[in-house]
């Protein structure tokens, strides 16, 4: 029950002892006081005032996060960072985006999982009001930051490339920007880079100086793991600028990595091999479902089939460019639904609620 302050009690006694018109003043003061209290949220739950980003009513960190992760403060863990990049203005993450980050956070509890987003205003201390940001804020090792291209590219061959305005009019520029960001991040900081359409099954830290084979003709940069200032990434940056063509899909991404790796290893064709300290991982490691077979993600599989399929797999690429318009039944025995359920249970719970 709301208590009237002592100053208002004194005012009441004074008003009642004078002319009746003064009663109107008292009522006005009382209504103004109550409105002010309500407006500034003094009657709200005190715990909610401690949150930087208000959690949605259906997000319970205690339920979703199995145990506290003691990584706050101090330098980055020696195991390195896990990076995700969003080069569009998008600030309403999808279920798959949320699952990618959550699965990486769960499988890398001693690493910082850094999400860089172009759509976040630099210097703004708060995140947009969206369930995915609330959910991911439950994980202490997840950091969501604005993506500043000039700052990221500074000190690299890509700095001048980015400042050329005609580049920004190219048809695949957002994707080319993503290709640029990942190789610069690996060269500058090292660690692990993942596209936001991966579901991570196991810790990836022992896959050092590595990238994955997409098929028998090409490598893919959706997963990269390198130590900082690695010569291979330096060559990738040089090739990016020297052989630039933003009008051909993939020329600055998978094609670039394939070109550089063939030169690095003196190969004519792509094969699972380790040479000069860099590994081309077999397809089942991070691309167990070939892009041509992406529909298998939506087909039902038994628990045994799932185990056999993913026995040697560290992460599953979902090929969102191809699969994003396909309806996924939740819950179901579909391969993708089972991956959500097992490796990003918080996101999966939200999907079931919706």
Short mmCIF file of C-alpha atoms in Angstrom, two decimals:
data_model
loop_
_atom_site.label_atom_id
_atom_site.label_comp_id
_atom_site.label_asym_id
_atom_site.label_seq_id
_atom_site.Cartn_x
_atom_site.Cartn_y
_atom_site.Cartn_z
CA UNK A 1 0.00 0.00 0.00
CA UNK A 2 1.30 3.49 -0.94
CA UNK A 3 2.19 5.69 2.07
CA UNK A 4 1.67 9.44 1.91
CA UNK A 5 4.87 11.38 2.73
CA UNK A 6 4.85 13.45 5.96
CA UNK A 7 5.04 16.69 3.97
CA UNK A 8 1.73 15.84 2.27
CA UNK A 9 0.12 15.01 5.61
CA UNK A 10 1.05 18.45 6.95
CA UNK A 11 -0.25 20.05 3.75
CA UNK A 12 -3.58 18.24 4.19
CA UNK A 13 -4.06 19.60 7.74
CA UNK A 14 -3.30 23.12 6.57
CA UNK A 15 -5.65 22.95 3.60
CA UNK A 16 -8.58 21.56 5.61
CA UNK A 17 -8.30 24.42 8.10
CA UNK A 18 -8.66 27.05 5.33
CA UNK A 19 -11.06 27.84 2.49
CA UNK A 20 -12.72 24.93 0.57
CA UNK A 21 -11.16 25.97 -2.74
CA UNK A 22 -7.85 24.85 -1.36
CA UNK A 23 -9.14 21.24 -1.44
CA UNK A 24 -8.79 21.36 -5.21
CA UNK A 25 -5.09 22.14 -4.84
CA UNK A 26 -4.62 19.15 -2.52
CA UNK A 27 -6.28 16.75 -4.97
CA UNK A 28 -4.12 18.08 -7.79
CA UNK A 29 -0.92 17.59 -5.75
CA UNK A 30 -1.88 14.02 -4.77
CA UNK A 31 -2.67 13.02 -8.37
CA UNK A 32 0.63 14.52 -9.60
CA UNK A 33 2.57 12.64 -6.89
CA UNK A 34 0.99 9.30 -7.80
CA UNK A 35 1.62 9.82 -11.51
CA UNK A 36 5.28 10.68 -10.92
CA UNK A 37 5.81 7.56 -8.82
CA UNK A 38 4.22 5.37 -11.47
CA UNK A 39 6.11 7.00 -14.35
CA UNK A 40 9.55 6.45 -12.85
CA UNK A 41 8.83 2.84 -12.02
CA UNK A 42 9.19 3.02 -8.22
CA UNK A 43 6.59 0.26 -7.83
CA UNK A 44 8.43 -2.14 -10.16
CA UNK A 45 10.36 -5.18 -8.98
CA UNK A 46 13.71 -3.85 -7.65
CA UNK A 47 15.58 -6.76 -9.27
CA UNK A 48 14.53 -5.66 -12.75
CA UNK A 49 16.25 -2.29 -12.29
CA UNK A 50 19.65 -3.96 -12.13
CA UNK A 51 19.45 -5.34 -15.69
CA UNK A 52 21.28 -3.50 -18.43
CA UNK A 53 19.02 -4.94 -21.13
CA UNK A 54 15.53 -5.84 -19.97
CA UNK A 55 15.01 -9.58 -20.33
CA UNK A 56 11.85 -10.76 -22.01
CA UNK A 57 9.30 -12.34 -19.73
CA UNK A 58 9.90 -15.75 -21.31
CA UNK A 59 13.69 -15.67 -20.83
CA UNK A 60 14.98 -17.21 -17.62
CA UNK A 61 18.76 -17.28 -17.38
CA UNK A 62 18.72 -19.61 -14.40
CA UNK A 63 16.79 -22.14 -16.48
CA UNK A 64 18.81 -21.82 -19.68
CA UNK A 65 22.41 -21.48 -18.50
CA UNK A 66 23.67 -24.62 -16.70
CA UNK A 67 26.38 -22.91 -14.64
CA UNK A 68 28.08 -19.53 -14.27
CA UNK A 69 31.04 -18.93 -16.56
CA UNK A 70 33.84 -17.14 -14.74
CA UNK A 71 35.40 -15.11 -17.54
CA UNK A 72 34.31 -11.57 -16.73
CA UNK A 73 37.09 -8.99 -16.74
CA UNK A 74 40.76 -9.51 -17.40
CA UNK A 75 42.45 -10.28 -20.72
CA UNK A 76 41.01 -12.60 -23.34
CA UNK A 77 41.43 -16.28 -22.43
CA UNK A 78 44.45 -17.97 -23.97
CA UNK A 79 42.11 -20.28 -25.88
CA UNK A 80 41.19 -17.35 -28.14
CA UNK A 81 37.97 -15.71 -29.22
CA UNK A 82 35.13 -17.09 -31.31
CA UNK A 83 33.90 -14.46 -33.80
CA UNK A 84 30.57 -13.99 -35.56
CA UNK A 85 29.94 -11.12 -37.97
CA UNK A 86 26.74 -9.47 -39.24
CA UNK A 87 27.61 -7.07 -42.08
CA UNK A 88 24.03 -5.99 -42.89
CA UNK A 89 21.97 -3.51 -40.85
CA UNK A 90 20.00 -6.43 -39.39
CA UNK A 91 19.34 -6.13 -35.63
CA UNK A 92 16.56 -8.72 -35.29
CA UNK A 93 18.46 -12.03 -35.08
CA UNK A 94 16.80 -15.19 -36.36
CA UNK A 95 16.44 -18.46 -34.48
CA UNK A 96 19.41 -19.84 -36.42
CA UNK A 97 21.56 -16.81 -35.57
CA UNK A 98 20.68 -17.23 -31.88
CA UNK A 99 21.37 -20.98 -32.04
CA UNK A 100 24.76 -20.43 -33.67
CA UNK A 101 25.93 -18.07 -30.93
CA UNK A 102 24.38 -20.12 -28.11
CA UNK A 103 25.90 -23.40 -29.31
CA UNK A 104 29.32 -21.73 -29.60
CA UNK A 105 28.99 -20.23 -26.11
CA UNK A 106 28.09 -23.61 -24.60
CA UNK A 107 30.89 -25.52 -26.31
CA UNK A 108 33.52 -22.81 -25.60
CA UNK A 109 32.86 -21.78 -21.97
CA UNK A 110 36.40 -20.42 -21.43
CA UNK A 111 36.43 -18.34 -24.63
CA UNK A 112 34.84 -15.03 -25.44
CA UNK A 113 32.18 -15.37 -28.11
CA UNK A 114 32.24 -12.00 -29.87
CA UNK A 115 29.33 -10.99 -32.12
CA UNK A 116 30.11 -7.96 -34.31
CA UNK A 117 27.06 -6.24 -35.84
CA UNK A 118 27.04 -3.33 -38.28
CA UNK A 119 23.51 -2.37 -37.27
CA UNK A 120 24.48 -1.43 -33.72
CA UNK A 121 25.18 2.27 -33.24
CA UNK A 122 28.73 2.81 -32.04
CA UNK A 123 28.86 4.03 -28.45
CA UNK A 124 25.27 3.00 -27.64
CA UNK A 125 25.40 1.13 -24.33
CA UNK A 126 22.13 -0.71 -24.82
CA UNK A 127 21.04 -3.41 -27.26
CA UNK A 128 17.79 -3.36 -29.26
CA UNK A 129 14.76 -4.79 -27.49
CA UNK A 130 14.72 -8.25 -29.04
CA UNK A 131 14.32 -11.68 -27.46
CA UNK A 132 17.58 -13.02 -28.98
CA UNK A 133 19.69 -10.31 -27.33
CA UNK A 134 17.98 -10.99 -24.01
CA UNK A 135 18.58 -14.71 -24.35
CA UNK A 136 22.23 -14.37 -25.38
CA UNK A 137 22.83 -11.92 -22.53
CA UNK A 138 22.31 -14.90 -20.22
CA UNK A 139 25.72 -16.21 -21.32
CA UNK A 140 28.54 -14.27 -19.62
CA UNK A 141 31.03 -15.23 -22.33
CA UNK A 142 28.94 -13.66 -25.12
CA UNK A 143 29.83 -10.09 -26.12
CA UNK A 144 27.75 -8.23 -28.72
CA UNK A 145 29.55 -5.22 -30.15
CA UNK A 146 29.18 -2.71 -33.02
CA UNK A 147 31.12 -3.47 -36.19
CA UNK A 148 33.29 -0.53 -37.31
CA UNK A 149 34.72 -1.32 -40.76
CA UNK A 150 37.35 1.45 -41.01
CA UNK A 151 38.65 0.55 -37.56
CA UNK A 152 38.73 -3.18 -38.31
CA UNK A 153 40.45 -2.78 -41.69
CA UNK A 154 42.98 -0.20 -40.50
CA UNK A 155 46.59 -1.33 -40.83
CA UNK A 156 45.72 -3.96 -43.49
CA UNK A 157 45.69 -4.01 -47.32
CA UNK A 158 41.88 -3.80 -47.15
CA UNK A 159 41.82 -0.31 -45.62
CA UNK A 160 42.13 1.49 -48.97
CA UNK A 161 39.88 -1.04 -50.70
CA UNK A 162 37.00 -0.25 -48.32
CA UNK A 163 37.33 3.52 -48.82
CA UNK A 164 36.59 3.26 -52.56
CA UNK A 165 32.91 4.33 -52.83
CA UNK A 166 32.21 2.45 -56.07
CA UNK A 167 32.71 -0.84 -54.23
CA UNK A 168 29.60 -0.19 -52.13
CA UNK A 169 27.39 -0.30 -55.24
CA UNK A 170 28.37 -3.85 -56.20
CA UNK A 171 25.59 -6.50 -56.11
CA UNK A 172 27.25 -8.81 -53.57
CA UNK A 173 28.89 -6.14 -51.44
CA UNK A 174 27.38 -7.23 -48.09
CA UNK A 175 28.70 -10.76 -48.65
CA UNK A 176 32.06 -9.47 -49.86
CA UNK A 177 32.27 -7.38 -46.68
CA UNK A 178 31.75 -10.56 -44.68
CA UNK A 179 34.53 -12.27 -46.64
CA UNK A 180 36.80 -9.31 -45.89
CA UNK A 181 35.98 -9.18 -42.18
CA UNK A 182 36.73 -12.84 -41.49
CA UNK A 183 40.22 -12.87 -42.99
CA UNK A 184 41.12 -9.58 -41.27
CA UNK A 185 39.81 -10.85 -37.92
CA UNK A 186 41.87 -14.01 -38.25
CA UNK A 187 45.01 -12.09 -39.24
CA UNK A 188 44.69 -9.38 -36.58
CA UNK A 189 43.37 -11.34 -33.61
CA UNK A 190 43.36 -15.03 -34.43
CA UNK A 191 40.88 -17.46 -32.90
CA UNK A 192 37.85 -18.95 -34.61
CA UNK A 193 35.49 -17.43 -37.14
CA UNK A 194 32.03 -18.91 -37.81
CA UNK A 195 29.17 -17.90 -40.07
CA UNK A 196 25.87 -17.30 -38.27
CA UNK A 197 24.35 -20.43 -39.83
CA UNK A 198 26.49 -22.97 -37.96
CA UNK A 199 25.39 -25.18 -35.10
CA UNK A 200 28.44 -26.06 -33.00
CA UNK A 201 28.58 -29.58 -31.55
CA UNK A 202 32.06 -29.71 -30.00
CA UNK A 203 34.84 -27.40 -28.88
CA UNK A 204 36.77 -26.25 -31.96
CA UNK A 205 39.92 -24.98 -30.25
CA UNK A 206 42.10 -27.95 -31.21
CA UNK A 207 41.44 -27.30 -34.92
CA UNK A 208 44.26 -24.75 -35.22
CA UNK A 209 45.32 -23.11 -38.49
CA UNK A 210 42.56 -24.90 -40.33
CA UNK A 211 39.68 -24.43 -42.74
CA UNK A 212 37.15 -26.88 -44.13
CA UNK A 213 36.68 -28.61 -47.49
CA UNK A 214 33.24 -27.91 -48.90
CA UNK A 215 33.47 -30.45 -51.72
CA UNK A 216 36.09 -32.01 -53.99
CA UNK A 217 36.62 -28.72 -55.80
CA UNK A 218 36.52 -26.00 -53.19
CA UNK A 219 37.26 -24.86 -49.66
CA UNK A 220 34.81 -22.73 -47.69
CA UNK A 221 35.47 -19.88 -45.26
CA UNK A 222 32.33 -20.28 -43.16
CA UNK A 223 34.68 -21.80 -40.57
CA UNK A 224 38.23 -20.51 -40.05
CA UNK A 225 40.67 -21.13 -37.20
CA UNK A 226 44.05 -19.41 -37.20
CA UNK A 227 46.68 -17.98 -34.93
CA UNK A 228 47.11 -14.20 -35.20
CA UNK A 229 49.42 -12.75 -37.90
CA UNK A 230 49.57 -16.10 -39.71
CA UNK A 231 51.23 -15.92 -43.13
CA UNK A 232 48.36 -17.79 -44.79
CA UNK A 233 45.88 -15.09 -43.73
CA UNK A 234 48.32 -12.40 -44.86
CA UNK A 235 48.38 -13.98 -48.32
CA UNK A 236 44.57 -14.10 -48.30
CA UNK A 237 44.43 -10.35 -47.63
CA UNK A 238 46.89 -9.69 -50.45
CA UNK A 239 44.92 -11.87 -52.89
CA UNK A 240 41.68 -10.14 -51.82
CA UNK A 241 43.01 -6.80 -53.10
CA UNK A 242 45.23 -7.90 -56.00
CA UNK A 243 42.66 -10.25 -57.61
CA UNK A 244 39.54 -8.36 -56.55
CA UNK A 245 36.28 -8.94 -58.42
CA UNK A 246 33.14 -8.12 -56.47
CA UNK A 247 30.82 -8.96 -59.35
CA UNK A 248 31.40 -12.72 -59.27
CA UNK A 249 29.69 -14.59 -56.42
CA UNK A 250 32.24 -16.34 -54.20
CA UNK A 251 35.30 -14.88 -55.92
CA UNK A 252 36.35 -13.09 -52.70
CA UNK A 253 35.29 -15.98 -50.45
CA UNK A 254 35.53 -19.72 -51.19
CA UNK A 255 37.30 -19.11 -54.51
CA UNK A 256 39.91 -16.91 -52.83
CA UNK A 257 40.66 -19.43 -50.09
CA UNK A 258 40.89 -22.21 -52.66
CA UNK A 259 43.30 -20.20 -54.84
CA UNK A 260 45.56 -19.34 -51.91
CA UNK A 261 45.54 -22.86 -50.47
CA UNK A 262 46.47 -24.44 -53.80
CA UNK A 263 49.42 -22.09 -54.10
CA UNK A 264 50.34 -22.61 -50.45
CA UNK A 265 50.47 -26.39 -50.88
CA UNK A 266 51.41 -26.52 -54.58
CA UNK A 267 48.23 -28.51 -55.34
CA UNK A 268 46.21 -28.89 -58.52
CA UNK A 269 43.10 -30.23 -56.78
CA UNK A 270 41.69 -29.82 -53.28
CA UNK A 271 42.25 -32.67 -50.85
CA UNK A 272 42.25 -33.23 -47.10
CA UNK A 273 45.85 -32.50 -46.25
CA UNK A 274 48.08 -30.58 -43.85
CA UNK A 275 50.94 -28.67 -45.43
CA UNK A 276 53.20 -25.92 -44.08
CA UNK A 277 51.18 -26.00 -40.86
CA UNK A 278 47.74 -25.36 -42.42
CA UNK A 279 45.03 -28.06 -42.54
CA UNK A 280 42.24 -28.57 -45.06
CA UNK A 281 39.71 -30.51 -42.98
CA UNK A 282 37.65 -33.34 -44.46
CA UNK A 283 34.05 -32.34 -45.30
CA UNK A 284 32.51 -34.29 -42.40
CA UNK A 285 34.34 -32.12 -39.83
CA UNK A 286 32.36 -28.92 -40.41
CA UNK A 287 30.35 -29.51 -43.62
CA UNK A 288 28.80 -32.97 -43.03
CA UNK A 289 25.76 -32.06 -45.13
CA UNK A 290 26.86 -31.01 -48.66
CA UNK A 291 25.16 -27.86 -49.92
CA UNK A 292 23.54 -29.88 -52.70
CA UNK A 293 21.85 -32.06 -50.03
CA UNK A 294 20.66 -29.26 -47.72
CA UNK A 295 17.09 -30.63 -47.73
CA UNK A 296 18.32 -33.55 -45.60
CA UNK A 297 18.36 -31.09 -42.71
CA UNK A 298 14.57 -31.12 -42.77
CA UNK A 299 14.16 -34.89 -43.04
CA UNK A 300 13.47 -37.12 -40.05
CA UNK A 301 16.36 -39.20 -38.71
CA UNK A 302 16.59 -41.69 -35.86
CA UNK A 303 18.89 -41.14 -32.88
CA UNK A 304 21.22 -43.83 -34.25
CA UNK A 305 21.33 -42.22 -37.70
CA UNK A 306 22.04 -38.84 -36.12
CA UNK A 307 24.91 -40.30 -34.09
CA UNK A 308 26.44 -42.00 -37.13
CA UNK A 309 26.06 -38.92 -39.28
CA UNK A 310 27.75 -36.61 -36.77
CA UNK A 311 30.32 -39.01 -35.30
CA UNK A 312 33.32 -37.15 -36.71
CA UNK A 313 31.66 -33.74 -36.86
CA UNK A 314 32.53 -30.61 -34.86
CA UNK A 315 29.92 -28.27 -36.33
CA UNK A 316 27.11 -28.39 -38.89
CA UNK A 317 26.72 -25.75 -41.57
CA UNK A 318 23.03 -25.14 -42.27
CA UNK A 319 23.44 -23.41 -45.67
CA UNK A 320 21.01 -20.66 -44.73
CA UNK A 321 21.19 -19.01 -48.16
CA UNK A 322 19.46 -22.12 -49.55
CA UNK A 323 17.44 -23.35 -46.56
CA UNK A 324 16.08 -20.16 -44.95
CA UNK A 325 12.64 -20.30 -46.60
CA UNK A 326 11.93 -23.91 -45.61
CA UNK A 327 9.46 -24.54 -42.80
CA UNK A 328 10.80 -26.50 -39.84
CA UNK A 329 8.35 -28.38 -37.62
CA UNK A 330 9.04 -27.91 -33.88
CA UNK A 331 9.14 -30.35 -32.20
CA UNK A 332 9.92 -33.07 -34.73
CA UNK A 333 12.48 -35.74 -35.60
CA UNK A 334 13.90 -33.60 -38.40
CA UNK A 335 17.68 -33.50 -38.29
CA UNK A 336 17.74 -29.71 -37.86
CA UNK A 337 15.11 -29.79 -35.10
CA UNK A 338 17.17 -32.37 -33.19
CA UNK A 339 20.29 -30.21 -33.56
CA UNK A 340 18.43 -27.23 -32.11
CA UNK A 341 17.10 -29.33 -29.24
CA UNK A 342 20.50 -30.76 -28.26
CA UNK A 343 22.94 -27.93 -28.90
CA UNK A 344 20.99 -24.71 -28.36
CA UNK A 345 18.25 -25.66 -25.88
CA UNK A 346 17.49 -22.05 -24.89
CA UNK A 347 16.77 -21.05 -28.48
CA UNK A 348 14.84 -24.28 -28.97
CA UNK A 349 12.65 -23.51 -25.95
CA UNK A 350 11.87 -20.09 -27.41
CA UNK A 351 10.98 -21.69 -30.75
CA UNK A 352 8.53 -24.03 -29.03
CA UNK A 353 6.91 -21.09 -27.20
CA UNK A 354 6.42 -19.26 -30.47
#
